[in-house]
Amino acid sequence: MLQNQLVAIIDDDESVRLGLGALVRSLGWTVRLFASAEEYLEACHTCNAGCVVSDVQMPGMSGIELQELLAARGGCPPFIIMTAFPQEALRRRAQRAGAICFLTKPFDSGAIIACLETALAQNKEKP
């Protein structure tokens, strides 16, 4: 059952964090919200996120830098990257690091739900 997995949402924009968090909770998933990649790293090193949804541009470490760091450490959950400033180079970089989805803000709820279902199903299949 996918509902038992934790979705970590990382975005420096509080309205995006809260809105996306409310949507994910309404679907039955557990959610933790973080204002930065650094906050996630400090608080979530043992949280076993089933999926991370992260903005690209944030003060400090970007969402893609976080994804690359976790991948290098060998403990990277599926990532969904979102940005208000899409660039093809960023999309390619996120995909190389293993991103499940690369969403351009604003996106509709159907798009993020489909990405979450894919990411959480993929995480569930890991040994």
PDB file of C-alpha atoms in Angstrom:
ATOM      1  CA  MET A   1       0.000   0.000   0.000  1.00  0.00           C
ATOM      2  CA  LEU A   2       1.497   3.311  -1.092  1.00  0.00           C
ATOM      3  CA  GLN A   3      -0.297   5.423   1.544  1.00  0.00           C
ATOM      4  CA  ASN A   4       2.099   4.410   4.323  1.00  0.00           C
ATOM      5  CA  GLN A   5       5.115   5.997   2.664  1.00  0.00           C
ATOM      6  CA  LEU A   6       6.470   9.396   3.645  1.00  0.00           C
ATOM      7  CA  VAL A   7       6.546  12.217   1.097  1.00  0.00           C
ATOM      8  CA  ALA A   8       9.103  14.925   1.903  1.00  0.00           C
ATOM      9  CA  ILE A   9       8.319  18.318   0.354  1.00  0.00           C
ATOM     10  CA  ILE A  10      11.149  20.852   0.124  1.00  0.00           C
ATOM     11  CA  ASP A  11      10.425  24.403  -1.040  1.00  0.00           C
ATOM     12  CA  ASP A  12      11.444  27.788   0.316  1.00  0.00           C
ATOM     13  CA  ASP A  13       8.022  29.193  -0.700  1.00  0.00           C
ATOM     14  CA  GLU A  14       5.757  28.539   2.274  1.00  0.00           C
ATOM     15  CA  SER A  15       2.548  28.752   0.226  1.00  0.00           C
ATOM     16  CA  VAL A  16       3.811  26.043  -2.149  1.00  0.00           C
ATOM     17  CA  ARG A  17       4.926  23.844   0.769  1.00  0.00           C
ATOM     18  CA  LEU A  18       1.616  24.163   2.590  1.00  0.00           C
ATOM     19  CA  GLY A  19      -0.565  23.777  -0.496  1.00  0.00           C
ATOM     20  CA  LEU A  20       1.295  20.763  -1.811  1.00  0.00           C
ATOM     21  CA  GLY A  21       1.413  19.280   1.672  1.00  0.00           C
ATOM     22  CA  ALA A  22      -2.365  19.613   2.011  1.00  0.00           C
ATOM     23  CA  LEU A  23      -2.897  17.936  -1.370  1.00  0.00           C
ATOM     24  CA  VAL A  24      -0.603  15.026  -0.517  1.00  0.00           C
ATOM     25  CA  ARG A  25      -2.241  14.557   2.910  1.00  0.00           C
ATOM     26  CA  SER A  26      -5.696  14.578   1.293  1.00  0.00           C
ATOM     27  CA  LEU A  27      -4.557  11.574  -0.763  1.00  0.00           C
ATOM     28  CA  GLY A  28      -3.672   9.631   2.375  1.00  0.00           C
ATOM     29  CA  TRP A  29       0.110   9.946   2.330  1.00  0.00           C
ATOM     30  CA  THR A  30       2.221  11.055   5.258  1.00  0.00           C
ATOM     31  CA  VAL A  31       4.006  14.364   4.661  1.00  0.00           C
ATOM     32  CA  ARG A  32       6.939  16.267   6.133  1.00  0.00           C
ATOM     33  CA  LEU A  33       7.631  19.820   5.020  1.00  0.00           C
ATOM     34  CA  PHE A  34      11.048  21.466   4.775  1.00  0.00           C
ATOM     35  CA  ALA A  35      12.002  25.053   3.883  1.00  0.00           C
ATOM     36  CA  SER A  36      15.433  24.099   2.524  1.00  0.00           C
ATOM     37  CA  ALA A  37      17.599  21.217   1.412  1.00  0.00           C
ATOM     38  CA  GLU A  38      19.788  21.786   4.447  1.00  0.00           C
ATOM     39  CA  GLU A  39      16.769  21.504   6.761  1.00  0.00           C
ATOM     40  CA  TYR A  40      15.881  18.209   5.093  1.00  0.00           C
ATOM     41  CA  LEU A  41      19.435  16.896   5.541  1.00  0.00           C
ATOM     42  CA  GLU A  42      19.456  17.857   9.235  1.00  0.00           C
ATOM     43  CA  ALA A  43      16.044  16.451  10.088  1.00  0.00           C
ATOM     44  CA  CYS A  44      15.504  13.618   7.665  1.00  0.00           C
ATOM     45  CA  HIS A  45      18.693  11.559   7.645  1.00  0.00           C
ATOM     46  CA  THR A  46      16.714   8.704   9.189  1.00  0.00           C
ATOM     47  CA  CYS A  47      13.180   9.540   8.047  1.00  0.00           C
ATOM     48  CA  ASN A  48      13.207   7.018   5.174  1.00  0.00           C
ATOM     49  CA  ALA A  49      11.275   9.193   2.747  1.00  0.00           C
ATOM     50  CA  GLY A  50       9.467   7.204   0.099  1.00  0.00           C
ATOM     51  CA  CYS A  51       9.722  10.192  -2.217  1.00  0.00           C
ATOM     52  CA  VAL A  52      11.153  13.709  -2.194  1.00  0.00           C
ATOM     53  CA  VAL A  53       9.449  16.598  -3.982  1.00  0.00           C
ATOM     54  CA  SER A  54      11.880  19.502  -4.224  1.00  0.00           C
ATOM     55  CA  ASP A  55      12.068  22.929  -5.766  1.00  0.00           C
ATOM     56  CA  VAL A  56      15.180  23.685  -7.798  1.00  0.00           C
ATOM     57  CA  GLN A  57      15.938  27.262  -6.804  1.00  0.00           C
ATOM     58  CA  MET A  58      16.253  27.804  -3.075  1.00  0.00           C
ATOM     59  CA  PRO A  59      18.711  29.720  -0.922  1.00  0.00           C
ATOM     60  CA  GLY A  60      21.698  27.496  -0.221  1.00  0.00           C
ATOM     61  CA  MET A  61      21.635  24.054  -1.781  1.00  0.00           C
ATOM     62  CA  SER A  62      19.353  23.553  -4.787  1.00  0.00           C
ATOM     63  CA  GLY A  63      16.973  20.630  -5.100  1.00  0.00           C
ATOM     64  CA  ILE A  64      19.112  19.087  -7.822  1.00  0.00           C
ATOM     65  CA  GLU A  65      22.262  19.465  -5.716  1.00  0.00           C
ATOM     66  CA  LEU A  66      20.451  17.670  -2.880  1.00  0.00           C
ATOM     67  CA  GLN A  67      19.417  14.883  -5.230  1.00  0.00           C
ATOM     68  CA  GLU A  68      22.986  14.504  -6.516  1.00  0.00           C
ATOM     69  CA  LEU A  69      24.385  14.473  -2.962  1.00  0.00           C
ATOM     70  CA  LEU A  70      21.967  11.766  -1.827  1.00  0.00           C
ATOM     71  CA  ALA A  71      22.625   9.726  -4.976  1.00  0.00           C
ATOM     72  CA  ALA A  72      26.377   9.938  -4.347  1.00  0.00           C
ATOM     73  CA  ARG A  73      25.800   8.689  -0.805  1.00  0.00           C
ATOM     74  CA  GLY A  74      23.787   5.770  -2.166  1.00  0.00           C
ATOM     75  CA  GLY A  75      20.603   6.548  -0.247  1.00  0.00           C
ATOM     76  CA  CYS A  76      18.515   8.572  -2.653  1.00  0.00           C
ATOM     77  CA  PRO A  77      14.739   8.104  -2.643  1.00  0.00           C
ATOM     78  CA  PRO A  78      12.850   8.845  -5.856  1.00  0.00           C
ATOM     79  CA  PHE A  79      12.860  12.585  -6.586  1.00  0.00           C
ATOM     80  CA  ILE A  80      10.314  14.857  -8.191  1.00  0.00           C
ATOM     81  CA  ILE A  81      11.884  18.156  -9.173  1.00  0.00           C
ATOM     82  CA  MET A  82       9.778  21.283  -9.643  1.00  0.00           C
ATOM     83  CA  THR A  83      10.724  24.739 -10.837  1.00  0.00           C
ATOM     84  CA  ALA A  84       9.189  28.019 -11.938  1.00  0.00           C
ATOM     85  CA  PHE A  85      12.195  28.600 -14.207  1.00  0.00           C
ATOM     86  CA  PRO A  86      12.480  25.563 -16.485  1.00  0.00           C
ATOM     87  CA  GLN A  87      15.644  25.153 -18.471  1.00  0.00           C
ATOM     88  CA  GLU A  88      16.495  22.150 -20.603  1.00  0.00           C
ATOM     89  CA  ALA A  89      19.942  21.901 -18.987  1.00  0.00           C
ATOM     90  CA  LEU A  90      18.311  21.623 -15.542  1.00  0.00           C
ATOM     91  CA  ARG A  91      15.880  18.996 -16.794  1.00  0.00           C
ATOM     92  CA  ARG A  92      18.748  16.902 -18.206  1.00  0.00           C
ATOM     93  CA  ARG A  93      20.769  17.277 -15.003  1.00  0.00           C
ATOM     94  CA  ALA A  94      17.813  16.198 -12.863  1.00  0.00           C
ATOM     95  CA  GLN A  95      17.145  13.222 -15.120  1.00  0.00           C
ATOM     96  CA  ARG A  96      20.814  12.168 -15.025  1.00  0.00           C
ATOM     97  CA  ALA A  97      20.594  12.194 -11.239  1.00  0.00           C
ATOM     98  CA  GLY A  98      17.515   9.965 -11.456  1.00  0.00           C
ATOM     99  CA  ALA A  99      14.526  12.328 -11.117  1.00  0.00           C
ATOM    100  CA  ILE A 100      11.196  10.622 -11.753  1.00  0.00           C
ATOM    101  CA  CYS A 101       9.542  13.864 -12.913  1.00  0.00           C
ATOM    102  CA  PHE A 102      10.529  17.432 -13.730  1.00  0.00           C
ATOM    103  CA  LEU A 103       7.518  19.724 -13.285  1.00  0.00           C
ATOM    104  CA  THR A 104       7.158  23.359 -14.286  1.00  0.00           C
ATOM    105  CA  LYS A 105       5.271  25.551 -11.810  1.00  0.00           C
ATOM    106  CA  PRO A 106       2.422  26.075 -11.843  1.00  0.00           C
ATOM    107  CA  PHE A 107       1.361  22.493 -12.504  1.00  0.00           C
ATOM    108  CA  ASP A 108      -2.026  20.895 -12.058  1.00  0.00           C
ATOM    109  CA  SER A 109      -2.780  18.449  -9.295  1.00  0.00           C
ATOM    110  CA  GLY A 110      -3.133  15.571 -11.754  1.00  0.00           C
ATOM    111  CA  ALA A 111       0.484  15.963 -12.850  1.00  0.00           C
ATOM    112  CA  ILE A 112       1.930  15.856  -9.333  1.00  0.00           C
ATOM    113  CA  ILE A 113      -0.363  12.997  -8.315  1.00  0.00           C
ATOM    114  CA  ALA A 114       0.787  10.900 -11.288  1.00  0.00           C
ATOM    115  CA  CYS A 115       4.432  11.652 -10.437  1.00  0.00           C
ATOM    116  CA  LEU A 116       3.900  10.757  -6.772  1.00  0.00           C
ATOM    117  CA  GLU A 117       2.208   7.475  -7.639  1.00  0.00           C
ATOM    118  CA  THR A 118       5.070   6.552  -9.977  1.00  0.00           C
ATOM    119  CA  ALA A 119       7.764   7.544  -7.479  1.00  0.00           C
ATOM    120  CA  LEU A 120       6.172   5.785  -4.508  1.00  0.00           C
ATOM    121  CA  ALA A 121       5.476   2.643  -6.530  1.00  0.00           C
ATOM    122  CA  GLN A 122       9.106   2.605  -7.687  1.00  0.00           C
ATOM    123  CA  ASN A 123      10.321   3.048  -4.113  1.00  0.00           C
ATOM    124  CA  LYS A 124       8.051   0.235  -2.941  1.00  0.00           C
ATOM    125  CA  GLU A 125       9.656  -2.114  -5.481  1.00  0.00           C
ATOM    126  CA  LYS A 126      13.190  -1.518  -4.149  1.00  0.00           C
ATOM    127  CA  PRO A 127      14.656  -4.501  -2.316  1.00  0.00           C
TER     128      PRO A 127
END
